[in-house]
mmCIF file of C-alpha atoms in Angstrom:
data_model
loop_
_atom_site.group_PDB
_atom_site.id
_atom_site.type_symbol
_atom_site.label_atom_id
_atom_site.label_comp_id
_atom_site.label_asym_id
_atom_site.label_seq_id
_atom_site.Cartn_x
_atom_site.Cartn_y
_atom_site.Cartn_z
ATOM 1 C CA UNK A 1325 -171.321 -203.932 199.794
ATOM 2 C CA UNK A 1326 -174.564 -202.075 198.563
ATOM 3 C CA UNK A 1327 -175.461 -201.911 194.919
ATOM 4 C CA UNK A 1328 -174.367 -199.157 192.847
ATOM 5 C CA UNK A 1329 -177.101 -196.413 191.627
ATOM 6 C CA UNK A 1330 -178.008 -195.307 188.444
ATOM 7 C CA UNK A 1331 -176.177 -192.960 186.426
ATOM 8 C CA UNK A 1332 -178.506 -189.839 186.991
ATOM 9 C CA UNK A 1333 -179.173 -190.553 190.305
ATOM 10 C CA UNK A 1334 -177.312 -189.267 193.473
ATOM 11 C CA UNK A 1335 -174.809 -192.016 194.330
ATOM 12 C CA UNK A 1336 -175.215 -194.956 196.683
ATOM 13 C CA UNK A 1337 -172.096 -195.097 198.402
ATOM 14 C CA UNK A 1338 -168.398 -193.608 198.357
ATOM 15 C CA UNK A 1339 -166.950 -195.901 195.810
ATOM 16 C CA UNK A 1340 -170.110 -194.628 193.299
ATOM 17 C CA UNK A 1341 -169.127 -190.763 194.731
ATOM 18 C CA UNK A 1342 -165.997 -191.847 193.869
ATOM 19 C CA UNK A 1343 -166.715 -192.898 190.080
ATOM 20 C CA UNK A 1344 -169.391 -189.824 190.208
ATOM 21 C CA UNK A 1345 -165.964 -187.641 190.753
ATOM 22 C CA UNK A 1346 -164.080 -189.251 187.952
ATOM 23 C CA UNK A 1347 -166.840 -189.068 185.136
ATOM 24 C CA UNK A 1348 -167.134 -184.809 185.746
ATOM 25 C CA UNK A 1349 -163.320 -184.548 185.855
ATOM 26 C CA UNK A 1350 -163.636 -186.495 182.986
ATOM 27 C CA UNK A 1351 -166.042 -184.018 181.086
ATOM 28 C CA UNK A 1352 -164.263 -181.240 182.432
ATOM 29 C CA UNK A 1353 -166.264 -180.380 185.284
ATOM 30 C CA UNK A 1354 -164.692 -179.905 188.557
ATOM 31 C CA UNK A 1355 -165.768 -180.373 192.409
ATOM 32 C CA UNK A 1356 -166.931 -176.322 192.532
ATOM 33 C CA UNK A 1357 -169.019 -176.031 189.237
ATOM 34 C CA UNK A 1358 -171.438 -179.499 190.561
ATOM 35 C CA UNK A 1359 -171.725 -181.200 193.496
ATOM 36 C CA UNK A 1360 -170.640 -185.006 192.490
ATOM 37 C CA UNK A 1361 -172.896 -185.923 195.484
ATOM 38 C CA UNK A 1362 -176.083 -184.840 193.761
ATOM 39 C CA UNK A 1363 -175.018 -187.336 190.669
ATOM 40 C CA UNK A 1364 -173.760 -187.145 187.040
ATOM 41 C CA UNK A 1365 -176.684 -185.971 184.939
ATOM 42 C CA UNK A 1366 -176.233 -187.652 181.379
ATOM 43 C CA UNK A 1367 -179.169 -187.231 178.933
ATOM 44 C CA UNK A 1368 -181.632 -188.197 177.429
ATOM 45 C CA UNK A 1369 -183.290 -189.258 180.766
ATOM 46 C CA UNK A 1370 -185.546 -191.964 180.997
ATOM 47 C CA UNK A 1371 -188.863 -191.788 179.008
ATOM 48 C CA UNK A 1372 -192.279 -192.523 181.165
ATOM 49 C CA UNK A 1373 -193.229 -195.135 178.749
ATOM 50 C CA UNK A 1374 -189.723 -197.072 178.709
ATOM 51 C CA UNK A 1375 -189.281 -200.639 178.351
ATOM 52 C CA UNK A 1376 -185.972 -202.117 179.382
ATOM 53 C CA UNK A 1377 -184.002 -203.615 176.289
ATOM 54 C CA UNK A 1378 -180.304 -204.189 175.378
ATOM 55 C CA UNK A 1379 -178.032 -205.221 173.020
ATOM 56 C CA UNK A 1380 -175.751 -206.705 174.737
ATOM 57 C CA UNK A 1381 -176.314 -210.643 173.465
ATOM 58 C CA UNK A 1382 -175.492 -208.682 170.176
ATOM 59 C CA UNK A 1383 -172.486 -207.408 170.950
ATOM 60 C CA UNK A 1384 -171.515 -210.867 172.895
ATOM 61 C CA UNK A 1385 -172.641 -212.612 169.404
ATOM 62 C CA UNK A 1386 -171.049 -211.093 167.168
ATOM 63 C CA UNK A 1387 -167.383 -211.201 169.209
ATOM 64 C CA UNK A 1388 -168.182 -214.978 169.449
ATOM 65 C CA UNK A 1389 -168.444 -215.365 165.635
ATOM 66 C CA UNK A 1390 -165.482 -213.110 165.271
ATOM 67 C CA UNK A 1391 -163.278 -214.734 167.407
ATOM 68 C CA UNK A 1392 -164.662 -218.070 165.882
ATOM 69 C CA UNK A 1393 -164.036 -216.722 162.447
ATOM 70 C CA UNK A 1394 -160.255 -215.434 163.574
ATOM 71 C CA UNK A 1395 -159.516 -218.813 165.132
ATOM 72 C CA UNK A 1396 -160.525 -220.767 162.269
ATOM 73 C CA UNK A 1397 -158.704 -219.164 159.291
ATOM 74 C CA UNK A 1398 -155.609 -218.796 160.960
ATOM 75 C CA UNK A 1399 -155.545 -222.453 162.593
ATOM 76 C CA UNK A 1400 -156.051 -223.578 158.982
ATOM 77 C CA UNK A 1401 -153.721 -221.449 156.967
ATOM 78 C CA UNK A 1402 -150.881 -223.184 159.978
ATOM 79 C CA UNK A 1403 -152.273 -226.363 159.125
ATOM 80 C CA UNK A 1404 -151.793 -225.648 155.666
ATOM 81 C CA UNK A 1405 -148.214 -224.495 156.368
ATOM 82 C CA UNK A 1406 -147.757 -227.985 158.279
ATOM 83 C CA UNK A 1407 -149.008 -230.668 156.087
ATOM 84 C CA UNK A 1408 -148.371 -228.888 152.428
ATOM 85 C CA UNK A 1409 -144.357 -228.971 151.933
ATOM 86 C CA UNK A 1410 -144.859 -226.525 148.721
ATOM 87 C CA UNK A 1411 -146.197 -224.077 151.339
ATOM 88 C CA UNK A 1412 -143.175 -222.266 153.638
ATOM 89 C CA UNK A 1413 -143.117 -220.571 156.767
ATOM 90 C CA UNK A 1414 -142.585 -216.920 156.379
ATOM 91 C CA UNK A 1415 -142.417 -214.034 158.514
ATOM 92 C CA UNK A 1416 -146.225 -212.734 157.570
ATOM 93 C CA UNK A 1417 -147.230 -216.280 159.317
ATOM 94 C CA UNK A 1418 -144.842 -215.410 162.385
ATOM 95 C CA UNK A 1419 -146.603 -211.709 162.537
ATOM 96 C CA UNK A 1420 -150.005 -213.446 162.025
ATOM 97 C CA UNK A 1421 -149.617 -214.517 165.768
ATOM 98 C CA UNK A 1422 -149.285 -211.790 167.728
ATOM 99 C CA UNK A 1423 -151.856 -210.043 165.788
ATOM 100 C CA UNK A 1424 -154.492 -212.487 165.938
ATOM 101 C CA UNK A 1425 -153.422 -212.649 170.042
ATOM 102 C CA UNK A 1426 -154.554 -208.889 170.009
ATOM 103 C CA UNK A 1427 -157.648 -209.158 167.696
ATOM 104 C CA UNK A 1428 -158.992 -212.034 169.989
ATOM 105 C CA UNK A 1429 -158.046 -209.868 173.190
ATOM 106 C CA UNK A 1430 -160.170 -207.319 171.460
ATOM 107 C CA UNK A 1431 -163.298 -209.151 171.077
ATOM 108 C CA UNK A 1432 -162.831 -210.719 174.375
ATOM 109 C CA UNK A 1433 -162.806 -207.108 175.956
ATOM 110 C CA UNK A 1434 -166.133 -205.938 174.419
ATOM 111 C CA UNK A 1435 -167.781 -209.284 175.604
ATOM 112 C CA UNK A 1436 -166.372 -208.195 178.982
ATOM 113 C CA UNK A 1437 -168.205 -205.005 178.351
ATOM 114 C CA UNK A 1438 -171.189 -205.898 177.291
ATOM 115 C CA UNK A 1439 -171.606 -208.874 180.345
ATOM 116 C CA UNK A 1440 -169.826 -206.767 183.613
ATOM 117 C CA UNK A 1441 -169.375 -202.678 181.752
ATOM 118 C CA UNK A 1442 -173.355 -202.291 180.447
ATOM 119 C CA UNK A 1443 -172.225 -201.841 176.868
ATOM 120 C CA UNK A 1444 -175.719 -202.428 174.941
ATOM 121 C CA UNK A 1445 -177.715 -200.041 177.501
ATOM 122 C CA UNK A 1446 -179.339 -197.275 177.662
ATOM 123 C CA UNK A 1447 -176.990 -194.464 179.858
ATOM 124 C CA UNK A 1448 -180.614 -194.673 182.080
ATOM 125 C CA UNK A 1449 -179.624 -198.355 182.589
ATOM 126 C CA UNK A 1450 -176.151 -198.224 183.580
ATOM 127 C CA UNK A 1451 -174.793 -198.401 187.102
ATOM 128 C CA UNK A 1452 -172.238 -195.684 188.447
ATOM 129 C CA UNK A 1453 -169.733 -199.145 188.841
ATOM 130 C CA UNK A 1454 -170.905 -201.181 185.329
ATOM 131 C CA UNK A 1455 -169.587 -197.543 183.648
ATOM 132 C CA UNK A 1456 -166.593 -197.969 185.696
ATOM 133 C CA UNK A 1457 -166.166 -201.224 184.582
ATOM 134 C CA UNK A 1458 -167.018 -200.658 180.849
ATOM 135 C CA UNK A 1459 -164.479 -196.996 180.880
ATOM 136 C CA UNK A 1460 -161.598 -199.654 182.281
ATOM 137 C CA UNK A 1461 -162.094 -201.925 179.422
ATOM 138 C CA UNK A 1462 -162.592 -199.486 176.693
ATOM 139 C CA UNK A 1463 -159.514 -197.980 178.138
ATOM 140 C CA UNK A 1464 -157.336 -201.489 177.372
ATOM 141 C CA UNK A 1465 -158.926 -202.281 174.382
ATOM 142 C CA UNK A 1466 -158.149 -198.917 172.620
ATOM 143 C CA UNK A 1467 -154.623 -199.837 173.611
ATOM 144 C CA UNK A 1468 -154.792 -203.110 172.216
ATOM 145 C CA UNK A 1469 -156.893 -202.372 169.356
ATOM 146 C CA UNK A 1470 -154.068 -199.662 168.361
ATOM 147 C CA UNK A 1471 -150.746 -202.511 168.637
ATOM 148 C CA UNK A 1472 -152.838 -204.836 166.907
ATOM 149 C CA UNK A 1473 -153.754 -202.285 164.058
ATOM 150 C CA UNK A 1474 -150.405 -201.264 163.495
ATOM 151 C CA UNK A 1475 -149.125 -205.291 163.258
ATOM 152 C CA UNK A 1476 -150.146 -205.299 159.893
#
């Protein structure tokens, strides 16, 4: 299959016509006010004197630590639970799981936005299908990110 184009370019191929389509309906634009075929226009364009730079390993860093970080503190407060008798099981630990499930889903979706969705980009930078991929995500993490809030 060919590569997808540029957001602000005219698409490559149906399936970027097709996401093209979906990001005007999206901003309220139907087929009769643009042309989908002639692109999605998003600005600021790209400057003359651009150099390419992201911050994706950012993003991908900082989810790491985080998920590091979530892993850690609740694997030793069980531990705790475990080996200190004085310590009991109580139904904060049991809705600590499910919780820290979602909160490590979370970070796991913004890596998966920032490697395949172009999170850390410029708009110039980002392919009509990496935006598909990153408005999928984003879609499924503000899901999760709203279950996992309200486990508190």
């Amino acid at each position: 299959m060919a590569s997808s184009a540029f957001i602000n370019t005219p698409p490559a191929n149906d399936r970027d016509l097709f996401i093209a389509i979906g990001m005007l309906l999206d901003a309220g634009i139907t087929a009769g006010m643009r042309d989908p075929s002639e692109g999605v226009a998003m600005r600021p364009s790209r400057p003359d004197d651009y150099i390419f730079e992201t911050k994706a390993p950012g993003i991908i860093a900082g989810s790491a630590i985080c998920i590091f970080v979530m892993l850690l503190v609740t694997s030793t407060r069980f531990l705790l639970r475990i080996y200190l008798p004085r310590l009991k099981w109580g139904l904060d630990d049991t809705l600590l799981v499910p919780g820290v499930v979602m909160a490590i889903a979370y970070s796991a979706l913004q890596v998966a936005m920032a490697l395949k969705g172009g999170a850390g980009k410029h708009i110039f930078d980002v392919t009509y299908l990496e935006y598909y991929h990153y408005k999928w995500y984003a879609n499924i993490a503000q899901i999760g990110y709203g279950m996992s809030s309200r486990m508190k």
